[in-house]
mmCIF file with all atom_site columns, C-alpha atoms in Angstrom:
data_model
loop_
_atom_site.group_PDB
_atom_site.id
_atom_site.type_symbol
_atom_site.label_atom_id
_atom_site.label_alt_id
_atom_site.label_comp_id
_atom_site.label_asym_id
_atom_site.label_entity_id
_atom_site.label_seq_id
_atom_site.pdbx_PDB_ins_code
_atom_site.Cartn_x
_atom_site.Cartn_y
_atom_site.Cartn_z
_atom_site.occupancy
_atom_site.B_iso_or_equiv
_atom_site.pdbx_formal_charge
_atom_site.auth_seq_id
_atom_site.auth_comp_id
_atom_site.auth_asym_id
_atom_site.auth_atom_id
_atom_site.pdbx_PDB_model_num
ATOM 1   C CA . UNK A 1 1   ? -32.921 -5.730 -114.238 1.00 61.00 ? 879  UNK A CA 1
ATOM 2   C CA . UNK A 1 2   ? -32.601 -2.213 -112.837 1.00 67.00 ? 880  UNK A CA 1
ATOM 3   C CA . UNK A 1 3   ? -29.575 -0.013 -113.098 1.00 69.00 ? 881  UNK A CA 1
ATOM 4   C CA . UNK A 1 4   ? -28.852 1.981  -109.973 1.00 65.00 ? 882  UNK A CA 1
ATOM 5   C CA . UNK A 1 5   ? -28.622 5.668  -110.739 1.00 68.00 ? 883  UNK A CA 1
ATOM 6   C CA . UNK A 1 6   ? -26.288 7.820  -108.724 1.00 67.00 ? 884  UNK A CA 1
ATOM 7   C CA . UNK A 1 7   ? -27.263 11.346 -107.958 1.00 63.00 ? 885  UNK A CA 1
ATOM 8   C CA . UNK A 1 8   ? -24.493 13.863 -108.359 1.00 59.00 ? 886  UNK A CA 1
ATOM 9   C CA . UNK A 1 9   ? -23.036 15.015 -105.080 1.00 64.00 ? 887  UNK A CA 1
ATOM 10  C CA . UNK A 1 10  ? -21.683 18.497 -104.535 1.00 58.00 ? 888  UNK A CA 1
ATOM 11  C CA . UNK A 1 11  ? -19.575 19.701 -101.693 1.00 60.00 ? 889  UNK A CA 1
ATOM 12  C CA . UNK A 1 12  ? -18.857 23.256 -100.646 1.00 58.00 ? 890  UNK A CA 1
ATOM 13  C CA . UNK A 1 13  ? -15.839 23.527 -102.961 1.00 61.00 ? 891  UNK A CA 1
ATOM 14  C CA . UNK A 1 14  ? -17.957 22.884 -106.064 1.00 56.00 ? 892  UNK A CA 1
ATOM 15  C CA . UNK A 1 15  ? -19.368 25.979 -107.707 1.00 58.00 ? 893  UNK A CA 1
ATOM 16  C CA . UNK A 1 16  ? -21.684 26.217 -110.616 1.00 57.00 ? 894  UNK A CA 1
ATOM 17  C CA . UNK A 1 17  ? -21.523 29.518 -112.416 1.00 53.00 ? 895  UNK A CA 1
ATOM 18  C CA . UNK A 1 18  ? -24.519 30.415 -114.521 1.00 56.00 ? 896  UNK A CA 1
ATOM 19  C CA . UNK A 1 19  ? -23.228 33.837 -115.401 1.00 55.00 ? 897  UNK A CA 1
ATOM 20  C CA . UNK A 1 20  ? -19.992 35.729 -115.502 1.00 55.00 ? 898  UNK A CA 1
ATOM 21  C CA . UNK A 1 21  ? -20.916 37.699 -112.370 1.00 55.00 ? 899  UNK A CA 1
ATOM 22  C CA . UNK A 1 22  ? -18.804 37.375 -109.263 1.00 55.00 ? 900  UNK A CA 1
ATOM 23  C CA . UNK A 1 23  ? -20.540 34.799 -107.002 1.00 54.00 ? 901  UNK A CA 1
ATOM 24  C CA . UNK A 1 24  ? -19.315 36.422 -103.778 1.00 58.00 ? 902  UNK A CA 1
ATOM 25  C CA . UNK A 1 25  ? -21.729 38.752 -102.020 1.00 55.00 ? 903  UNK A CA 1
ATOM 26  C CA . UNK A 1 26  ? -20.928 42.425 -102.081 1.00 51.00 ? 904  UNK A CA 1
ATOM 27  C CA . UNK A 1 27  ? -19.281 43.695 -98.915  1.00 52.00 ? 905  UNK A CA 1
ATOM 28  C CA . UNK A 1 28  ? -21.897 45.116 -96.603  1.00 56.00 ? 906  UNK A CA 1
ATOM 29  C CA . UNK A 1 29  ? -21.626 48.625 -95.352  1.00 62.00 ? 907  UNK A CA 1
ATOM 30  C CA . UNK A 1 30  ? -23.351 47.810 -92.075  1.00 67.00 ? 908  UNK A CA 1
ATOM 31  C CA . UNK A 1 31  ? -23.477 50.936 -89.997  1.00 81.00 ? 909  UNK A CA 1
ATOM 32  C CA . UNK A 1 32  ? -25.193 51.257 -86.630  1.00 85.00 ? 910  UNK A CA 1
ATOM 33  C CA . UNK A 1 33  ? -27.360 54.107 -87.921  1.00 91.00 ? 911  UNK A CA 1
ATOM 34  C CA . UNK A 1 34  ? -30.413 51.874 -88.429  1.00 91.00 ? 912  UNK A CA 1
ATOM 35  C CA . UNK A 1 35  ? -30.414 50.808 -84.790  1.00 93.00 ? 913  UNK A CA 1
ATOM 36  C CA . UNK A 1 36  ? -29.978 54.380 -83.609  1.00 94.00 ? 914  UNK A CA 1
ATOM 37  C CA . UNK A 1 37  ? -32.875 55.577 -85.758  1.00 95.00 ? 915  UNK A CA 1
ATOM 38  C CA . UNK A 1 38  ? -35.084 52.812 -84.370  1.00 96.00 ? 916  UNK A CA 1
ATOM 39  C CA . UNK A 1 39  ? -34.124 53.672 -80.811  1.00 96.00 ? 917  UNK A CA 1
ATOM 40  C CA . UNK A 1 40  ? -34.719 57.375 -81.439  1.00 96.00 ? 918  UNK A CA 1
ATOM 41  C CA . UNK A 1 41  ? -38.213 56.722 -82.810  1.00 96.00 ? 919  UNK A CA 1
ATOM 42  C CA . UNK A 1 42  ? -39.078 54.407 -79.922  1.00 97.00 ? 920  UNK A CA 1
ATOM 43  C CA . UNK A 1 43  ? -37.875 56.925 -77.329  1.00 97.00 ? 921  UNK A CA 1
ATOM 44  C CA . UNK A 1 44  ? -39.770 59.792 -78.965  1.00 97.00 ? 922  UNK A CA 1
ATOM 45  C CA . UNK A 1 45  ? -42.912 57.638 -79.091  1.00 97.00 ? 923  UNK A CA 1
ATOM 46  C CA . UNK A 1 46  ? -42.713 56.666 -75.426  1.00 97.00 ? 924  UNK A CA 1
ATOM 47  C CA . UNK A 1 47  ? -41.912 60.224 -74.303  1.00 97.00 ? 925  UNK A CA 1
ATOM 48  C CA . UNK A 1 48  ? -44.784 61.707 -76.305  1.00 97.00 ? 926  UNK A CA 1
ATOM 49  C CA . UNK A 1 49  ? -47.260 59.107 -75.099  1.00 96.00 ? 927  UNK A CA 1
ATOM 50  C CA . UNK A 1 50  ? -46.163 59.539 -71.474  1.00 96.00 ? 928  UNK A CA 1
ATOM 51  C CA . UNK A 1 51  ? -46.608 63.305 -71.751  1.00 96.00 ? 929  UNK A CA 1
ATOM 52  C CA . UNK A 1 52  ? -50.075 62.968 -73.301  1.00 96.00 ? 930  UNK A CA 1
ATOM 53  C CA . UNK A 1 53  ? -51.433 60.456 -70.774  1.00 96.00 ? 931  UNK A CA 1
ATOM 54  C CA . UNK A 1 54  ? -49.930 62.325 -67.826  1.00 95.00 ? 932  UNK A CA 1
ATOM 55  C CA . UNK A 1 55  ? -51.550 65.629 -68.819  1.00 94.00 ? 933  UNK A CA 1
ATOM 56  C CA . UNK A 1 56  ? -54.842 63.876 -69.520  1.00 93.00 ? 934  UNK A CA 1
ATOM 57  C CA . UNK A 1 57  ? -54.740 61.800 -66.338  1.00 92.00 ? 935  UNK A CA 1
ATOM 58  C CA . UNK A 1 58  ? -53.945 64.720 -64.044  1.00 93.00 ? 936  UNK A CA 1
ATOM 59  C CA . UNK A 1 59  ? -56.686 66.914 -65.518  1.00 91.00 ? 937  UNK A CA 1
ATOM 60  C CA . UNK A 1 60  ? -59.548 64.408 -65.709  1.00 89.00 ? 938  UNK A CA 1
ATOM 61  C CA . UNK A 1 61  ? -60.222 64.222 -61.969  1.00 85.00 ? 939  UNK A CA 1
ATOM 62  C CA . UNK A 1 62  ? -60.485 67.952 -61.230  1.00 88.00 ? 940  UNK A CA 1
ATOM 63  C CA . UNK A 1 63  ? -62.511 68.676 -64.395  1.00 89.00 ? 941  UNK A CA 1
ATOM 64  C CA . UNK A 1 64  ? -65.048 65.949 -63.698  1.00 85.00 ? 942  UNK A CA 1
ATOM 65  C CA . UNK A 1 65  ? -65.238 66.889 -60.026  1.00 84.00 ? 943  UNK A CA 1
ATOM 66  C CA . UNK A 1 66  ? -66.057 70.474 -60.983  1.00 89.00 ? 944  UNK A CA 1
ATOM 67  C CA . UNK A 1 67  ? -68.352 69.895 -63.989  1.00 89.00 ? 945  UNK A CA 1
ATOM 68  C CA . UNK A 1 68  ? -69.814 66.378 -63.793  1.00 84.00 ? 946  UNK A CA 1
ATOM 69  C CA . UNK A 1 69  ? -68.988 62.701 -63.882  1.00 85.00 ? 947  UNK A CA 1
ATOM 70  C CA . UNK A 1 70  ? -68.716 62.233 -67.642  1.00 85.00 ? 948  UNK A CA 1
ATOM 71  C CA . UNK A 1 71  ? -66.608 63.848 -70.326  1.00 83.00 ? 949  UNK A CA 1
ATOM 72  C CA . UNK A 1 72  ? -69.759 65.237 -71.942  1.00 87.00 ? 950  UNK A CA 1
ATOM 73  C CA . UNK A 1 73  ? -70.386 67.310 -68.791  1.00 89.00 ? 951  UNK A CA 1
ATOM 74  C CA . UNK A 1 74  ? -67.064 69.136 -69.104  1.00 89.00 ? 952  UNK A CA 1
ATOM 75  C CA . UNK A 1 75  ? -66.638 72.357 -71.134  1.00 92.00 ? 953  UNK A CA 1
ATOM 76  C CA . UNK A 1 76  ? -66.156 72.110 -74.885  1.00 92.00 ? 954  UNK A CA 1
ATOM 77  C CA . UNK A 1 77  ? -62.587 73.422 -74.781  1.00 94.00 ? 955  UNK A CA 1
ATOM 78  C CA . UNK A 1 78  ? -61.611 70.630 -72.374  1.00 92.00 ? 956  UNK A CA 1
ATOM 79  C CA . UNK A 1 79  ? -63.310 68.020 -74.542  1.00 92.00 ? 957  UNK A CA 1
ATOM 80  C CA . UNK A 1 80  ? -61.269 69.273 -77.510  1.00 94.00 ? 958  UNK A CA 1
ATOM 81  C CA . UNK A 1 81  ? -58.037 69.066 -75.499  1.00 94.00 ? 959  UNK A CA 1
ATOM 82  C CA . UNK A 1 82  ? -58.898 65.561 -74.268  1.00 93.00 ? 960  UNK A CA 1
ATOM 83  C CA . UNK A 1 83  ? -59.746 64.444 -77.813  1.00 94.00 ? 961  UNK A CA 1
ATOM 84  C CA . UNK A 1 84  ? -56.500 65.954 -79.115  1.00 95.00 ? 962  UNK A CA 1
ATOM 85  C CA . UNK A 1 85  ? -54.414 64.233 -76.456  1.00 94.00 ? 963  UNK A CA 1
ATOM 86  C CA . UNK A 1 86  ? -56.224 60.951 -77.027  1.00 92.00 ? 964  UNK A CA 1
ATOM 87  C CA . UNK A 1 87  ? -55.810 61.318 -80.785  1.00 95.00 ? 965  UNK A CA 1
ATOM 88  C CA . UNK A 1 88  ? -52.108 62.039 -80.366  1.00 96.00 ? 966  UNK A CA 1
ATOM 89  C CA . UNK A 1 89  ? -51.779 58.549 -78.917  1.00 95.00 ? 967  UNK A CA 1
ATOM 90  C CA . UNK A 1 90  ? -52.386 57.260 -82.451  1.00 96.00 ? 968  UNK A CA 1
ATOM 91  C CA . UNK A 1 91  ? -49.319 59.148 -83.609  1.00 96.00 ? 969  UNK A CA 1
ATOM 92  C CA . UNK A 1 92  ? -47.215 57.921 -80.699  1.00 96.00 ? 970  UNK A CA 1
ATOM 93  C CA . UNK A 1 93  ? -48.420 54.351 -81.256  1.00 96.00 ? 971  UNK A CA 1
ATOM 94  C CA . UNK A 1 94  ? -47.510 54.528 -84.944  1.00 96.00 ? 972  UNK A CA 1
ATOM 95  C CA . UNK A 1 95  ? -44.054 55.888 -84.094  1.00 97.00 ? 973  UNK A CA 1
ATOM 96  C CA . UNK A 1 96  ? -43.588 53.134 -81.496  1.00 96.00 ? 974  UNK A CA 1
ATOM 97  C CA . UNK A 1 97  ? -44.615 50.431 -83.965  1.00 97.00 ? 975  UNK A CA 1
ATOM 98  C CA . UNK A 1 98  ? -42.227 51.894 -86.544  1.00 97.00 ? 976  UNK A CA 1
ATOM 99  C CA . UNK A 1 99  ? -39.439 51.939 -83.963  1.00 96.00 ? 977  UNK A CA 1
ATOM 100 C CA . UNK A 1 100 ? -40.196 48.315 -83.118  1.00 97.00 ? 978  UNK A CA 1
ATOM 101 C CA . UNK A 1 101 ? -40.148 47.239 -86.766  1.00 97.00 ? 979  UNK A CA 1
ATOM 102 C CA . UNK A 1 102 ? -36.937 49.150 -87.490  1.00 96.00 ? 980  UNK A CA 1
ATOM 103 C CA . UNK A 1 103 ? -35.369 47.717 -84.336  1.00 96.00 ? 981  UNK A CA 1
ATOM 104 C CA . UNK A 1 104 ? -36.167 44.175 -85.440  1.00 96.00 ? 982  UNK A CA 1
ATOM 105 C CA . UNK A 1 105 ? -34.741 44.949 -88.877  1.00 95.00 ? 983  UNK A CA 1
ATOM 106 C CA . UNK A 1 106 ? -31.574 46.468 -87.377  1.00 95.00 ? 984  UNK A CA 1
ATOM 107 C CA . UNK A 1 107 ? -31.015 43.394 -85.218  1.00 94.00 ? 985  UNK A CA 1
ATOM 108 C CA . UNK A 1 108 ? -31.661 41.003 -88.103  1.00 94.00 ? 986  UNK A CA 1
ATOM 109 C CA . UNK A 1 109 ? -29.304 42.853 -90.446  1.00 92.00 ? 987  UNK A CA 1
ATOM 110 C CA . UNK A 1 110 ? -26.614 43.494 -87.805  1.00 90.00 ? 988  UNK A CA 1
ATOM 111 C CA . UNK A 1 111 ? -26.912 47.247 -88.351  1.00 91.00 ? 989  UNK A CA 1
ATOM 112 C CA . UNK A 1 112 ? -26.734 48.660 -84.861  1.00 91.00 ? 990  UNK A CA 1
ATOM 113 C CA . UNK A 1 113 ? -27.632 45.526 -82.981  1.00 92.00 ? 991  UNK A CA 1
ATOM 114 C CA . UNK A 1 114 ? -27.358 46.978 -79.473  1.00 93.00 ? 992  UNK A CA 1
ATOM 115 C CA . UNK A 1 115 ? -29.445 50.024 -80.317  1.00 95.00 ? 993  UNK A CA 1
ATOM 116 C CA . UNK A 1 116 ? -31.920 47.796 -82.161  1.00 95.00 ? 994  UNK A CA 1
ATOM 117 C CA . UNK A 1 117 ? -32.375 45.598 -79.111  1.00 96.00 ? 995  UNK A CA 1
ATOM 118 C CA . UNK A 1 118 ? -32.831 48.689 -76.950  1.00 96.00 ? 996  UNK A CA 1
ATOM 119 C CA . UNK A 1 119 ? -35.440 49.996 -79.431  1.00 96.00 ? 997  UNK A CA 1
ATOM 120 C CA . UNK A 1 120 ? -37.341 46.716 -79.229  1.00 97.00 ? 998  UNK A CA 1
ATOM 121 C CA . UNK A 1 121 ? -37.315 46.792 -75.418  1.00 97.00 ? 999  UNK A CA 1
ATOM 122 C CA . UNK A 1 122 ? -38.412 50.452 -75.279  1.00 97.00 ? 1000 UNK A CA 1
ATOM 123 C CA . UNK A 1 123 ? -41.171 49.961 -77.872  1.00 96.00 ? 1001 UNK A CA 1
ATOM 124 C CA . UNK A 1 124 ? -42.536 46.880 -76.105  1.00 96.00 ? 1002 UNK A CA 1
ATOM 125 C CA . UNK A 1 125 ? -42.316 48.427 -72.626  1.00 96.00 ? 1003 UNK A CA 1
ATOM 126 C CA . UNK A 1 126 ? -43.904 51.703 -73.804  1.00 95.00 ? 1004 UNK A CA 1
ATOM 127 C CA . UNK A 1 127 ? -47.557 50.658 -73.508  1.00 95.00 ? 1005 UNK A CA 1
ATOM 128 C CA . UNK A 1 128 ? -46.943 49.255 -70.025  1.00 96.00 ? 1006 UNK A CA 1
ATOM 129 C CA . UNK A 1 129 ? -45.220 52.465 -68.918  1.00 95.00 ? 1007 UNK A CA 1
ATOM 130 C CA . UNK A 1 130 ? -48.012 54.512 -70.470  1.00 95.00 ? 1008 UNK A CA 1
ATOM 131 C CA . UNK A 1 131 ? -50.685 52.584 -68.564  1.00 95.00 ? 1009 UNK A CA 1
ATOM 132 C CA . UNK A 1 132 ? -48.820 52.910 -65.264  1.00 96.00 ? 1010 UNK A CA 1
ATOM 133 C CA . UNK A 1 133 ? -48.279 56.642 -65.862  1.00 95.00 ? 1011 UNK A CA 1
ATOM 134 C CA . UNK A 1 134 ? -51.956 57.163 -66.702  1.00 94.00 ? 1012 UNK A CA 1
ATOM 135 C CA . UNK A 1 135 ? -53.139 55.382 -63.547  1.00 94.00 ? 1013 UNK A CA 1
ATOM 136 C CA . UNK A 1 136 ? -50.603 57.279 -61.420  1.00 94.00 ? 1014 UNK A CA 1
ATOM 137 C CA . UNK A 1 137 ? -51.701 60.577 -62.983  1.00 93.00 ? 1015 UNK A CA 1
ATOM 138 C CA . UNK A 1 138 ? -55.358 59.771 -62.359  1.00 91.00 ? 1016 UNK A CA 1
ATOM 139 C CA . UNK A 1 139 ? -54.636 59.012 -58.709  1.00 91.00 ? 1017 UNK A CA 1
ATOM 140 C CA . UNK A 1 140 ? -52.559 62.188 -58.383  1.00 90.00 ? 1018 UNK A CA 1
ATOM 141 C CA . UNK A 1 141 ? -55.229 64.266 -60.111  1.00 84.00 ? 1019 UNK A CA 1
ATOM 142 C CA . UNK A 1 142 ? -57.966 63.002 -57.837  1.00 81.00 ? 1020 UNK A CA 1
ATOM 143 C CA . UNK A 1 143 ? -55.836 63.631 -54.766  1.00 75.00 ? 1021 UNK A CA 1
ATOM 144 C CA . UNK A 1 144 ? -54.893 60.086 -53.818  1.00 54.00 ? 1022 UNK A CA 1
ATOM 145 C CA . UNK A 1 145 ? -56.970 57.167 -52.696  1.00 49.00 ? 1023 UNK A CA 1
#
């Protein structure tokens, strides 16, 4: 003979207090500053990357036409500038990734949701814009197709 055991049922009005602390969450001080910071970082990253690839793209064609077909054929000062501009893309990429992460966090925490969404869009569209700008600058630097 088995005795049916009932499991206790709780509804939303039942509360179990394990401590004397107030069970209600603390009021959030959600300000839109997080979303604005994310958007600012994403915009700075895209602007810096666009500037770097545009300068590099416009100058590659004339330098290689004058000195040779590879980067090694160009003067040392130009190689240093090209390496610096290429290396700066690491900085811009890191800023863009930080803007993306902060944008996702701002949206998730409702701290500047509109700016956070804009930061996500800008950070994701940045590499596409950078590629288009680099190709356009190369074509402009060479003198068209």
